[in-house]
Amino acid sequence: MATTVTEPGLERVERLGRIWVEPRGLLGWLRTTDHKRIGLLYFFTTLAFFGAGGIEALLMRTQLAQPNEKVLSPETYDQLMTMHGVTMIFLFVIPMTTGAFGNYLIPLMIGARDMAFPRMNALSYWLFLASGLFMYASVFMHVAPNAGWFDYVPLALKEFNPGRNIDFYALGLIFNAVSSTAAAINFIVTIFKLRAPGMSINRMPLFCFAMLAVSLSLIFALPSLTIDLVYLELQRNLGFHFFDVAHGGDALLWQHLFWLFGHPEVYIIILPAFGIATSIIPTFSKRKMIAFPLVALAELLVAFIGFGVWAHHMFATGLPTITLVFFAAASMMVVIPSSIQVFAWTVTVALGRPEFRAPLLFIGGFIVFFVLGGLTGIMFAAIPFDQATTDTYFVVAHFHFIIFGAAVFPILGGMYYWFPKVTGRLYHEGLAKLSFWLTFLGTALTFFPMHIIGLLGMPRRVYTYPSSLGWGAYNLSETIGAFILTAGLLLIFGNLLYSRFRGAPAGPDPFFGGTLEWATTSPPPPYNFPVIPTVTSAYPNWDAEDRQADLRRLERGELVLDKGHETPASTVVDAVPDEVLEMPGESPWPLAVAVCTGLLFIMLLTQHYAVAGVFAGFALLCVAAWHAKEPQES
Amino acid sequence: MNALPYSGEATTAAAVARVEQGRLARPNGWWGMALFVATEATLFGTIIGTYFYLRFNNLHWPPPGVPEPKLTLPLVLTGLLVATSVPVQFAVVTASRGQLARARAALLLAAIVQAGYLGMQLHLFVHDVHEFPPSGSAYSSIYFTMLGAHHLHVFVGILLIFWILLRTATGLTSYRMNGLRATAFYWYFVNVLALCVVGTQLSPLA
Amino acid sequence: MRLSARYLDPEFLQWFGLFGAALTWTVQLVVGFGVTVARCGPANAVLGVDVKAWELTLMGTGIALALLAEAAALNILWQTRNVDYGGPPPEGRRHFFALAASIGNVLFLVVIVLSGTGAVFHQPCTQS
């Protein structure tokens, strides 16, 4: 929107710029606490891991292209398969949607100047990077985890897996969980306390509802995984007994705790995709989301009910029926909120004046894959059907339709959608549409045939298969599809890279979006907004009078908060302004804590427990130094 | 709208008292601690869940050869620990009224009792490890994991109180008041947890 | 129902309507699941778990609380029926929550009934 600012306003803007600017160069980035810079760090790091996971996938697909191939040994295949799953879930999809998209967009969407805990935000990133490097060290040492991303016992126990592979897995994921927990706490407090005046919960963007659901899920799901991994390490290295029957343990204990985390995890994967979809659809349909409260509810409800379905991953383990019915019932009901969302999305597009630019195309692809993947998902809620298809490629088909088709497509669409905001330039539209169709075709060709061979009986997790079963043609077409998919992805990134340097200038609001990130410049200044916006509806950027009122406040110096590094805090439910907070600037301590923590985990891996304790002490000292200077002293 | 208080600028006990009175919402630091407590509570929920899951998986609990848990000493120790919530709450209330000296005295008292509790519990822990080591059975594995995790949380709580005592040696600011509130919340959690843990620990006697 | 609601604070009704059924289902799931594990494990010889009694009680209580939560949500919905869900707090926000809660509670009611029925209908400890 056009901003004609007069002298006093310009002065304030200049002062804000001087207060909030961070130093350029490497030291600036290492000490950054700016949520936008941290978002970009996450973006590029997760893309690197996406590439690694993709290479792992292509290697597996090459091995599986024909029967009885010897491209990879069984041991190597097991490591690739495990690392593909671990990388894609823990090092790509979740940090990309939360760390990159969430970090960059949430403060902008709620009209704040930063996250609630800027230094802890940086800490989350450095811990994430360290945990990824920790786990990939195992790949370079040829001892990558090899028991699947779900790491079932007894295969993961010392008797069957004596090397360090599983220790890398367990310690690496605990390390990663610390990063995710810190990030989740940060998101929730930010969403609760830092919303612009007037943005009561019913006026919060749907993307923020999705991120709130994701963060709450992370808070309550991660402990289950953490404790499972702690039990595993205690049993492997200190002789404890949790999982062996001979000493009163139970192998299924691992599965219960893993899936108690693991199922919410898959909703954590999909919810940000819902959030991105519900951001793109209103913009390109040029109308508000139909049934806004129900969509907001559905996002939270899916996450909540998702905590009660875990044993549907265990329908074939011999548990009694009276135990399983709880999970069959909840698994059937969890589809309802998702259906509500699908109806809301499609009706919004149908009732609007849709403009099918690349972001909306990706959302279209998302809806197709989500509906198909969701249908196969609901089929698994029926215990007998699940038992027939457990451990076949039908399951692989289902979750790749959901994870790739339904979680990654909105990420790709979101990259195009917010590219102008982040870079200030427009992407090339024609190339973007082509990249969509290529990616869509590749995805369909890779993962659709898996439904068929799954029903024909091809098991999961096999490194090869005999030629007499007629699976060869399907596998070959899946491999071809995987390479087409790769071409589509390369085209997307090529387009973005090219447009970064040669794209047309975008301006603040090229798509006429309704949420607040479009109310500031592209890219946003370090302080996000020269004046804190006041909000009276759920689509504040479509309220022209409110945005004009903001400009007038800038002239008067009201809610400009340019005395220091400031942002306002408000009440949780109704966003009544409460106080002005002095936010910290750049700091070396997050990186220092992450380094000490990394060394701590390395010592735990090599079983030098006393030295590990020393590094824990150093980490605590760094935390103390972090808190030594109070906000009002800076 | 611009009359919003700059709570961070409260650097005397009296100014902090005024900020505390005028506040509409709990500070960010409190919310951060509350969410951290939520993860830790869930962690202990899974540990206690594991305890009962394993219990249901075993006919004899504790298994043969492992002594039943002692009743009196754990209950007395837990009672002492839970009682420290009184001085901790007193510290929060008096500090929010600007009476820093009283708050610090109460915190010191709490920390001393908590340290005594931890020392005694560690002594019992080491004794029990020699009597029925975790490598012997699932019972002792979950027993020591549960108690060890709880003692670790008590230790961190004592560190938090000492940190607040150290920081408030030079006076009270809004930042330190928020730290005190967060620490107090953490201690309510640890004390409720102590009740749940001792209940679980003694459940075979029921 | 309207008479007693006059004496009940709308804020409480709003929150109970939003969270009541969800928390009830959570308790039914955790306790109900635990009871089946206890009944079908080796320790049942010592514990003697009456799984049907437990599950019927859980389901009955669950249905009652879920219905109360739905009543609370509908009450707030009715009280705020002339307000837009995007409107200013507290009414707009209450209408928003009540709309969401009135749909969500139906879902939880169905899950509670399905779970309880299944747990009571099937013979304890037979496997699928």
PDB file of N, CA, C and O in Angstrom, chain A residues 544-570:
ATOM      1  N   ALA A 544      -8.533  -0.959   4.968  1.00  0.00           N
ATOM      2  CA  ALA A 544      -7.760   0.222   4.565  1.00  0.00           C
ATOM      3  C   ALA A 544      -7.776   1.312   5.632  1.00  0.00           C
ATOM      4  O   ALA A 544      -6.749   1.965   5.875  1.00  0.00           O
ATOM      5  N   GLU A 545      -8.940   1.537   6.285  1.00  0.00           N
ATOM      6  CA  GLU A 545      -9.000   2.612   7.281  1.00  0.00           C
ATOM      7  C   GLU A 545      -8.043   2.365   8.435  1.00  0.00           C
ATOM      8  O   GLU A 545      -7.407   3.285   8.943  1.00  0.00           O
ATOM      9  N   ASP A 546      -7.954   1.090   8.858  1.00  0.00           N
ATOM     10  CA  ASP A 546      -7.050   0.785   9.971  1.00  0.00           C
ATOM     11  C   ASP A 546      -5.611   1.073   9.587  1.00  0.00           C
ATOM     12  O   ASP A 546      -4.825   1.583  10.389  1.00  0.00           O
ATOM     13  N   ARG A 547      -5.253   0.751   8.347  1.00  0.00           N
ATOM     14  CA  ARG A 547      -3.863   0.967   7.931  1.00  0.00           C
ATOM     15  C   ARG A 547      -3.576   2.465   7.783  1.00  0.00           C
ATOM     16  O   ARG A 547      -2.471   2.934   8.043  1.00  0.00           O
ATOM     17  N   GLN A 548      -4.588   3.245   7.365  1.00  0.00           N
ATOM     18  CA  GLN A 548      -4.424   4.696   7.321  1.00  0.00           C
ATOM     19  C   GLN A 548      -4.244   5.247   8.731  1.00  0.00           C
ATOM     20  O   GLN A 548      -3.431   6.152   8.959  1.00  0.00           O
ATOM     21  N   ALA A 549      -5.029   4.693   9.675  1.00  0.00           N
ATOM     22  CA  ALA A 549      -4.916   5.131  11.071  1.00  0.00           C
ATOM     23  C   ALA A 549      -3.509   4.854  11.593  1.00  0.00           C
ATOM     24  O   ALA A 549      -2.963   5.652  12.376  1.00  0.00           O
ATOM     25  N   ASP A 550      -2.913   3.744  11.156  1.00  0.00           N
ATOM     26  CA  ASP A 550      -1.531   3.442  11.548  1.00  0.00           C
ATOM     27  C   ASP A 550      -0.598   4.573  11.100  1.00  0.00           C
ATOM     28  O   ASP A 550       0.259   5.032  11.856  1.00  0.00           O
ATOM     29  N   LEU A 551      -0.772   5.026   9.847  1.00  0.00           N
ATOM     30  CA  LEU A 551       0.090   6.086   9.313  1.00  0.00           C
ATOM     31  C   LEU A 551      -0.017   7.354  10.157  1.00  0.00           C
ATOM     32  O   LEU A 551       0.977   8.008  10.457  1.00  0.00           O
ATOM     33  N   ARG A 552      -1.265   7.678  10.509  1.00  0.00           N
ATOM     34  CA  ARG A 552      -1.458   8.889  11.313  1.00  0.00           C
ATOM     35  C   ARG A 552      -0.787   8.734  12.670  1.00  0.00           C
ATOM     36  O   ARG A 552      -0.234   9.691  13.218  1.00  0.00           O
ATOM     37  N   ARG A 553      -0.804   7.526  13.214  1.00  0.00           N
ATOM     38  CA  ARG A 553      -0.136   7.301  14.502  1.00  0.00           C
ATOM     39  C   ARG A 553       1.364   7.475  14.364  1.00  0.00           C
ATOM     40  O   ARG A 553       2.038   7.917  15.293  1.00  0.00           O
ATOM     41  N   LEU A 554       1.876   7.090  13.194  1.00  0.00           N
ATOM     42  CA  LEU A 554       3.319   7.250  12.972  1.00  0.00           C
ATOM     43  C   LEU A 554       3.691   8.724  13.069  1.00  0.00           C
ATOM     44  O   LEU A 554       4.697   9.089  13.684  1.00  0.00           O
ATOM     45  N   GLU A 555       2.856   9.593  12.452  1.00  0.00           N
ATOM     46  CA  GLU A 555       3.106  11.027  12.525  1.00  0.00           C
ATOM     47  C   GLU A 555       3.125  11.497  13.976  1.00  0.00           C
ATOM     48  O   GLU A 555       3.962  12.281  14.388  1.00  0.00           O
ATOM     49  N   ARG A 556       2.133  11.007  14.742  1.00  0.00           N
ATOM     50  CA  ARG A 556       1.981  11.470  16.128  1.00  0.00           C
ATOM     51  C   ARG A 556       2.988  10.813  17.069  1.00  0.00           C
ATOM     52  O   ARG A 556       3.118  11.206  18.218  1.00  0.00           O
ATOM     53  N   GLY A 557       3.662   9.776  16.609  1.00  0.00           N
ATOM     54  CA  GLY A 557       4.606   9.074  17.482  1.00  0.00           C
ATOM     55  C   GLY A 557       3.942   8.120  18.452  1.00  0.00           C
ATOM     56  O   GLY A 557       4.524   7.751  19.481  1.00  0.00           O
ATOM     57  N   GLU A 558       2.721   7.690  18.117  1.00  0.00           N
ATOM     58  CA  GLU A 558       1.998   6.796  19.028  1.00  0.00           C
ATOM     59  C   GLU A 558       2.242   5.354  18.592  1.00  0.00           C
ATOM     60  O   GLU A 558       2.096   5.020  17.422  1.00  0.00           O
ATOM     61  N   LEU A 559       2.593   4.481  19.540  1.00  0.00           N
ATOM     62  CA  LEU A 559       2.863   3.054  19.265  1.00  0.00           C
ATOM     63  C   LEU A 559       4.018   2.875  18.276  1.00  0.00           C
ATOM     64  O   LEU A 559       4.103   1.881  17.580  1.00  0.00           O
ATOM     65  N   VAL A 560       4.924   3.873  18.237  1.00  0.00           N
ATOM     66  CA  VAL A 560       6.093   3.724  17.371  1.00  0.00           C
ATOM     67  C   VAL A 560       7.203   3.021  18.146  1.00  0.00           C
ATOM     68  O   VAL A 560       7.986   2.248  17.601  1.00  0.00           O
ATOM     69  N   LEU A 561       7.259   3.298  19.456  1.00  0.00           N
ATOM     70  CA  LEU A 561       8.177   2.596  20.350  1.00  0.00           C
ATOM     71  C   LEU A 561       9.607   2.673  19.823  1.00  0.00           C
ATOM     72  O   LEU A 561      10.247   1.663  19.546  1.00  0.00           O
ATOM     73  N   ASP A 562      10.100   3.920  19.647  1.00  0.00           N
ATOM     74  CA  ASP A 562      11.426   4.081  19.089  1.00  0.00           C
ATOM     75  C   ASP A 562      12.436   4.563  20.120  1.00  0.00           C
ATOM     76  O   ASP A 562      13.470   5.123  19.772  1.00  0.00           O
ATOM     77  N   LYS A 563      12.138   4.367  21.395  1.00  0.00           N
ATOM     78  CA  LYS A 563      13.110   4.762  22.421  1.00  0.00           C
ATOM     79  C   LYS A 563      14.219   3.738  22.525  1.00  0.00           C
ATOM     80  O   LYS A 563      15.301   4.016  23.028  1.00  0.00           O
ATOM     81  N   GLY A 564      13.931   2.515  22.109  1.00  0.00           N
ATOM     82  CA  GLY A 564      14.920   1.443  22.197  1.00  0.00           C
ATOM     83  C   GLY A 564      14.469   0.278  21.342  1.00  0.00           C
ATOM     84  O   GLY A 564      13.656   0.413  20.441  1.00  0.00           O
ATOM     85  N   HIS A 565      14.964  -0.888  21.684  1.00  0.00           N
ATOM     86  CA  HIS A 565      14.697  -2.126  20.946  1.00  0.00           C
ATOM     87  C   HIS A 565      13.386  -2.685  21.485  1.00  0.00           C
ATOM     88  O   HIS A 565      13.376  -3.640  22.253  1.00  0.00           O
ATOM     89  N   GLU A 566      12.245  -2.118  21.063  1.00  0.00           N
ATOM     90  CA  GLU A 566      11.012  -2.374  21.802  1.00  0.00           C
ATOM     91  C   GLU A 566       9.914  -3.028  21.000  1.00  0.00           C
ATOM     92  O   GLU A 566       9.798  -2.836  19.790  1.00  0.00           O
ATOM     93  N   THR A 567       9.055  -3.771  21.694  1.00  0.00           N
ATOM     94  CA  THR A 567       7.816  -4.290  21.123  1.00  0.00           C
ATOM     95  C   THR A 567       6.795  -4.373  22.260  1.00  0.00           C
ATOM     96  O   THR A 567       7.185  -4.542  23.414  1.00  0.00           O
ATOM     97  N   PRO A 568       5.489  -4.218  21.988  1.00  0.00           N
ATOM     98  CA  PRO A 568       4.534  -4.296  23.085  1.00  0.00           C
ATOM     99  C   PRO A 568       4.101  -5.729  23.367  1.00  0.00           C
ATOM    100  O   PRO A 568       4.120  -6.585  22.482  1.00  0.00           O
ATOM    101  N   ALA A 569       3.741  -5.966  24.633  1.00  0.00           N
ATOM    102  CA  ALA A 569       3.141  -7.242  24.999  1.00  0.00           C
ATOM    103  C   ALA A 569       1.695  -6.979  25.383  1.00  0.00           C
ATOM    104  O   ALA A 569       1.368  -5.913  25.902  1.00  0.00           O
ATOM    105  N   SER A 570       0.815  -7.952  25.097  1.00  0.00           N
ATOM    106  CA  SER A 570      -0.594  -7.750  25.428  1.00  0.00           C
ATOM    107  C   SER A 570      -1.140  -8.982  26.127  1.00  0.00           C
ATOM    108  O   SER A 570      -0.423  -9.955  26.337  1.00  0.00           O
TER     109      SER A 570
END
